[in-house]
Short mmCIF file of C-alpha atoms in Angstrom, two decimals:
data_model
loop_
_atom_site.label_atom_id
_atom_site.label_comp_id
_atom_site.label_asym_id
_atom_site.label_seq_id
_atom_site.Cartn_x
_atom_site.Cartn_y
_atom_site.Cartn_z
CA MET X 1 -15.21 12.63 18.91
CA GLY X 2 -12.55 11.35 21.26
CA HIS X 3 -11.22 7.82 21.22
CA SER X 4 -9.69 5.71 23.97
CA PHE X 5 -7.28 4.18 21.45
CA SER X 6 -4.29 6.16 20.22
CA ARG X 7 -4.37 7.08 16.55
CA THR X 8 -0.71 8.01 16.66
CA ARG X 9 0.17 4.61 18.10
CA LEU X 10 -1.83 2.80 15.43
CA LEU X 11 -0.25 4.89 12.69
CA VAL X 12 3.30 4.22 13.87
CA ARG X 13 2.66 0.50 14.30
CA SER X 14 1.12 0.24 10.84
CA PHE X 15 4.61 0.77 9.39
CA PHE X 16 5.82 -2.47 11.00
CA ILE X 17 2.95 -4.94 10.54
CA GLN X 18 4.72 -6.61 7.59
CA GLY X 19 7.70 -7.54 9.78
CA SER X 20 5.98 -10.75 10.89
CA TRP X 21 4.32 -11.62 7.56
CA ASN X 22 4.08 -15.38 7.05
CA TYR X 23 2.17 -17.92 4.97
CA ARG X 24 0.09 -19.10 7.90
CA ASN X 25 -1.80 -15.95 8.86
CA LEU X 26 -0.25 -13.37 6.50
CA LEU X 27 -0.54 -9.99 8.28
CA GLY X 28 -2.52 -11.44 11.18
CA THR X 29 0.36 -11.38 13.68
CA GLY X 30 1.22 -7.80 12.78
CA PHE X 31 -2.41 -6.74 13.19
CA ALA X 32 -2.62 -8.44 16.58
CA TRP X 33 0.47 -6.56 17.71
CA ALA X 34 -0.75 -3.23 16.35
CA LEU X 35 -4.18 -3.60 17.98
CA ARG X 36 -2.94 -4.95 21.32
CA PRO X 37 -4.42 -2.88 24.18
CA GLU X 38 -1.89 -0.50 25.67
CA ASN X 39 -2.73 -1.20 29.32
CA GLY X 40 -3.36 -4.95 29.05
CA SER X 41 -6.66 -4.56 30.90
CA VAL X 42 -9.73 -6.68 30.43
CA SER X 43 -11.74 -5.33 27.50
CA GLY X 44 -14.29 -6.26 24.89
CA PRO X 45 -18.05 -6.87 25.01
CA GLU X 46 -19.84 -8.89 27.65
CA GLY X 47 -21.27 -12.28 26.90
CA GLY X 48 -18.83 -13.91 24.51
CA PRO X 49 -19.24 -17.54 23.41
CA SER X 50 -18.58 -18.78 26.94
CA GLY X 51 -20.78 -16.14 28.57
CA ARG X 52 -17.84 -14.26 30.09
CA ARG X 53 -16.18 -10.93 29.39
CA ASP X 54 -13.42 -11.20 26.79
CA THR X 55 -9.86 -10.76 27.98
CA GLU X 56 -6.91 -9.23 26.18
CA ALA X 57 -5.72 -12.73 25.23
CA ASP X 58 -9.06 -13.40 23.52
CA GLU X 59 -8.79 -10.19 21.51
CA VAL X 60 -5.19 -10.86 20.52
CA ALA X 61 -6.07 -14.39 19.37
CA ARG X 62 -8.90 -13.09 17.18
CA ALA X 63 -6.76 -10.26 15.79
CA ALA X 64 -4.05 -12.79 14.83
CA GLU X 65 -6.37 -14.73 12.54
CA PRO X 66 -5.39 -14.73 8.83
CA PHE X 67 -5.69 -11.29 7.28
CA ASN X 68 -4.05 -9.55 4.38
CA THR X 69 -4.39 -6.19 2.68
CA HIS X 70 -2.33 -3.50 1.02
CA PRO X 71 0.16 -2.21 3.63
CA TYR X 72 -0.45 1.46 2.82
CA LEU X 73 -4.19 1.05 3.40
CA SER X 74 -3.80 -1.12 6.48
CA PRO X 75 -4.47 1.90 8.76
CA VAL X 76 -8.03 1.99 7.37
CA ALA X 77 -8.61 -1.51 8.72
CA LEU X 78 -6.71 -0.86 11.95
CA GLY X 79 -8.71 2.29 12.67
CA ALA X 80 -12.03 0.64 11.89
CA LEU X 81 -11.30 -2.43 14.01
CA ALA X 82 -10.11 -0.32 16.94
CA ARG X 83 -13.27 1.79 16.73
CA MET X 84 -15.46 -1.32 16.63
CA ARG X 85 -13.76 -2.69 19.71
CA GLU X 86 -14.36 0.60 21.48
CA ASP X 87 -18.02 0.57 20.48
CA GLY X 88 -18.45 -2.96 21.89
CA VAL X 89 -19.27 -4.65 18.58
CA ASP X 90 -19.78 -8.41 18.87
CA PRO X 91 -16.56 -10.39 18.13
CA ALA X 92 -18.31 -12.57 15.54
CA ARG X 93 -19.38 -9.47 13.66
CA ILE X 94 -15.85 -8.05 13.80
CA ARG X 95 -14.47 -11.32 12.39
CA ALA X 96 -16.91 -11.21 9.46
CA PHE X 97 -16.12 -7.55 8.93
CA ARG X 98 -12.38 -8.28 8.74
CA GLN X 99 -12.86 -10.90 6.05
CA ALA X 100 -15.10 -8.61 4.01
CA LEU X 101 -12.62 -5.74 4.22
CA ARG X 102 -9.38 -7.41 3.14
CA SER X 103 -9.98 -7.88 -0.60
CA PRO X 104 -11.36 -4.40 -1.41
CA LEU X 105 -8.49 -2.65 0.37
CA GLY X 106 -5.93 -4.94 -1.28
CA GLY X 107 -7.31 -4.35 -4.76
CA LEU X 108 -7.62 -0.59 -4.33
CA GLY X 109 -4.10 -0.28 -2.95
CA ASP X 110 -2.49 -2.46 -5.63
CA GLY X 111 -4.07 -0.46 -8.43
CA LEU X 112 -3.34 2.93 -6.93
CA VAL X 113 0.21 2.40 -5.64
CA TRP X 114 1.86 -0.48 -7.53
CA GLY X 115 0.01 0.07 -10.80
CA GLY X 116 -0.13 3.86 -10.80
CA TRP X 117 1.81 5.97 -8.36
CA ARG X 118 5.12 4.09 -8.15
CA PRO X 119 5.61 3.84 -11.95
CA ALA X 120 4.66 7.53 -12.29
CA CYS X 121 7.22 8.54 -9.65
CA LEU X 122 9.93 6.48 -11.36
CA LEU X 123 9.13 8.04 -14.71
CA GLY X 124 9.17 11.49 -13.15
CA ALA X 125 12.59 10.83 -11.63
CA GLY X 126 13.76 9.50 -15.01
CA CYS X 127 12.67 12.74 -16.68
CA VAL X 128 14.62 14.72 -14.11
CA ALA X 129 17.69 12.62 -14.95
CA LEU X 130 17.22 13.22 -18.68
CA LEU X 131 16.93 16.95 -18.03
CA GLY X 132 20.37 16.90 -16.41
CA GLY X 133 19.58 16.35 -12.75
CA GLY X 134 22.33 14.77 -10.67
CA PRO X 135 21.94 11.45 -8.81
CA GLY X 136 21.04 13.17 -5.56
CA VAL X 137 18.36 15.30 -7.19
CA VAL X 138 16.90 12.29 -9.02
CA LEU X 139 16.80 10.21 -5.84
CA ALA X 140 15.26 13.05 -3.84
CA THR X 141 12.63 13.60 -6.53
CA PHE X 142 11.52 9.98 -6.33
CA LEU X 143 11.59 9.69 -2.54
CA VAL X 144 9.77 12.96 -1.87
CA THR X 145 7.01 12.48 -4.45
CA TYR X 146 6.48 8.80 -3.68
CA ASN X 147 6.35 9.17 0.09
CA ALA X 148 4.12 12.24 -0.05
CA VAL X 149 1.26 10.04 -1.28
CA HIS X 150 2.38 7.04 0.78
CA LEU X 151 2.19 8.98 4.05
CA ALA X 152 -1.01 10.79 3.07
CA LEU X 153 -2.70 7.43 2.40
CA ARG X 154 -1.74 6.10 5.82
CA ILE X 155 -2.74 9.22 7.76
CA HIS X 156 -6.01 9.87 5.94
CA GLY X 157 -6.85 6.17 5.88
CA LEU X 158 -6.49 5.87 9.65
CA ARG X 159 -8.73 8.89 10.12
CA VAL X 160 -11.37 7.41 7.82
CA GLY X 161 -11.25 4.01 9.53
CA SER X 162 -11.34 5.27 13.11
CA ASP X 163 -14.12 7.77 12.41
CA SER X 164 -16.27 5.30 10.45
CA GLY X 165 -16.02 1.97 12.26
CA LEU X 166 -18.69 -0.33 10.84
CA ASN X 167 -19.54 2.31 8.22
CA VAL X 168 -16.01 2.31 6.83
CA ALA X 169 -17.25 1.26 3.35
CA ALA X 170 -18.86 4.67 2.95
CA GLY X 171 -15.68 6.35 4.16
CA ILE X 172 -13.55 4.41 1.68
CA SER X 173 -15.94 5.36 -1.11
CA LYS X 174 -15.56 9.05 -0.25
CA MET X 175 -11.77 8.71 -0.60
CA GLY X 176 -12.33 8.24 -4.33
CA LEU X 177 -9.38 5.88 -4.81
CA PRO X 178 -10.48 4.42 -8.19
CA ALA X 179 -10.80 7.92 -9.65
CA TRP X 180 -7.37 8.88 -8.30
CA THR X 181 -5.92 5.69 -9.79
CA GLU X 182 -7.12 6.69 -13.25
CA ARG X 183 -5.77 10.23 -12.86
CA ILE X 184 -2.37 8.96 -11.73
CA ARG X 185 -2.17 6.49 -14.60
CA ALA X 186 -2.91 9.33 -17.02
CA VAL X 187 -0.05 11.30 -15.47
CA GLY X 188 2.19 8.24 -15.88
CA VAL X 189 1.38 8.05 -19.59
CA LEU X 190 2.17 11.76 -19.92
CA LEU X 191 5.51 11.29 -18.16
CA LEU X 192 6.36 8.31 -20.33
CA GLY X 193 5.73 10.42 -23.42
CA LEU X 194 7.88 13.19 -21.98
CA ALA X 195 10.71 10.76 -21.23
CA LEU X 196 10.63 9.31 -24.72
CA GLY X 197 10.52 12.82 -26.21
CA LEU X 198 13.57 13.82 -24.19
CA LEU X 199 15.40 10.71 -25.36
CA LEU X 200 14.60 11.37 -29.01
CA GLY X 201 15.39 15.06 -28.67
CA ARG X 202 18.88 14.27 -27.46
CA GLY X 203 19.65 12.08 -30.47
CA VAL X 204 19.54 8.73 -28.74
CA GLY X 205 20.96 5.77 -30.65
CA VAL X 206 20.97 2.07 -29.85
CA SER X 207 24.14 0.84 -28.19
CA GLU X 208 25.92 -2.41 -29.07
CA LEU X 209 23.93 -4.28 -26.45
CA GLY X 210 20.78 -2.39 -27.34
CA PRO X 211 19.03 -5.13 -29.35
CA ALA X 212 19.39 -7.60 -26.47
CA TRP X 213 17.96 -5.12 -23.97
CA VAL X 214 15.10 -4.17 -26.27
CA ALA X 215 14.31 -7.88 -26.79
CA GLY X 216 14.21 -8.33 -23.03
CA ALA X 217 11.85 -5.39 -22.70
CA ILE X 218 9.52 -6.87 -25.33
CA VAL X 219 9.50 -10.26 -23.58
CA LEU X 220 8.73 -8.56 -20.28
CA PHE X 221 5.88 -6.60 -21.84
CA LEU X 222 4.33 -9.72 -23.38
CA ALA X 223 4.70 -11.62 -20.11
CA GLY X 224 2.84 -8.82 -18.37
CA LEU X 225 -0.01 -9.11 -20.87
CA SER X 226 -0.28 -12.86 -20.35
CA GLY X 227 -0.52 -12.54 -16.56
CA GLY X 228 1.52 -12.87 -13.40
CA ASP X 229 1.27 -10.57 -10.39
CA LEU X 230 5.01 -10.07 -10.05
CA VAL X 231 5.41 -9.11 -13.70
CA ARG X 232 2.47 -6.70 -13.56
CA ARG X 233 3.78 -5.20 -10.34
CA TRP X 234 7.37 -4.66 -11.44
CA GLY X 235 6.92 -4.57 -15.21
CA PRO X 236 6.66 -0.80 -15.79
CA GLU X 237 9.77 -0.05 -13.74
CA LEU X 238 11.88 -2.82 -15.30
CA LEU X 239 10.66 -1.99 -18.79
CA PHE X 240 11.73 1.63 -18.46
CA LEU X 241 15.11 0.68 -16.98
CA LEU X 242 15.73 -1.80 -19.80
CA ILE X 243 14.96 0.85 -22.39
CA LEU X 244 17.34 3.29 -20.73
CA ALA X 245 20.06 0.63 -20.41
CA GLY X 246 19.72 -0.24 -24.08
CA THR X 247 20.14 3.29 -25.40
CA ARG X 248 23.14 5.43 -26.06
CA ILE X 249 23.04 9.16 -25.35
CA PRO X 250 25.82 10.98 -27.23
CA PRO X 251 27.86 13.62 -25.39
CA SER X 252 26.35 17.09 -25.38
#
């Protein structure tokens, strides 16, 4: 099915919607910019609140209302909203749809990316370093693996949103994100075990500053258990770096 809106344009603009993030409307300004009609023509359904046809300014004002979600899954919302506009869905229904969509996408994205994929990619890059990979190889390993999923989420998400419109909930369900989150976390545990095995196999000892670093890692771990979004988001990465910084690998 063809669409009057450009999927490529929405995809490219989705990379920049965080550039105007603010405490007043969060990602609202970025969404308004991403969804702005290309030709500036009058659009939208007939018979709005004032009985007239909505203009571009009306659509932009509604799109700029407070909205927040995970940035990598934002194309799902962008595609769905663009499709609803094209189908002439009532603005009040679109507004309610936006508010219902933000929390599920945010929760799914946080669990999948920040809680699963990013730590797994860091651990994988750490294993490459422990196996003797140079800085360039380690960096490339992380960037390639991390962005492979990052880009796939954006591209597939936009396709799901623009094809589904109002039925995007069913499309999101078919993506199976919770199941993928569990699989990725299992891979992360496997990589952590591999990293620790490599450390022990190379005869790692604790350096002079080791106890201080290990203490910091324990404090960070306990803080993560007690709560705090920032700690939970960055905890796995910082914990692994602290462990590495507090160890001593003897010369081969």
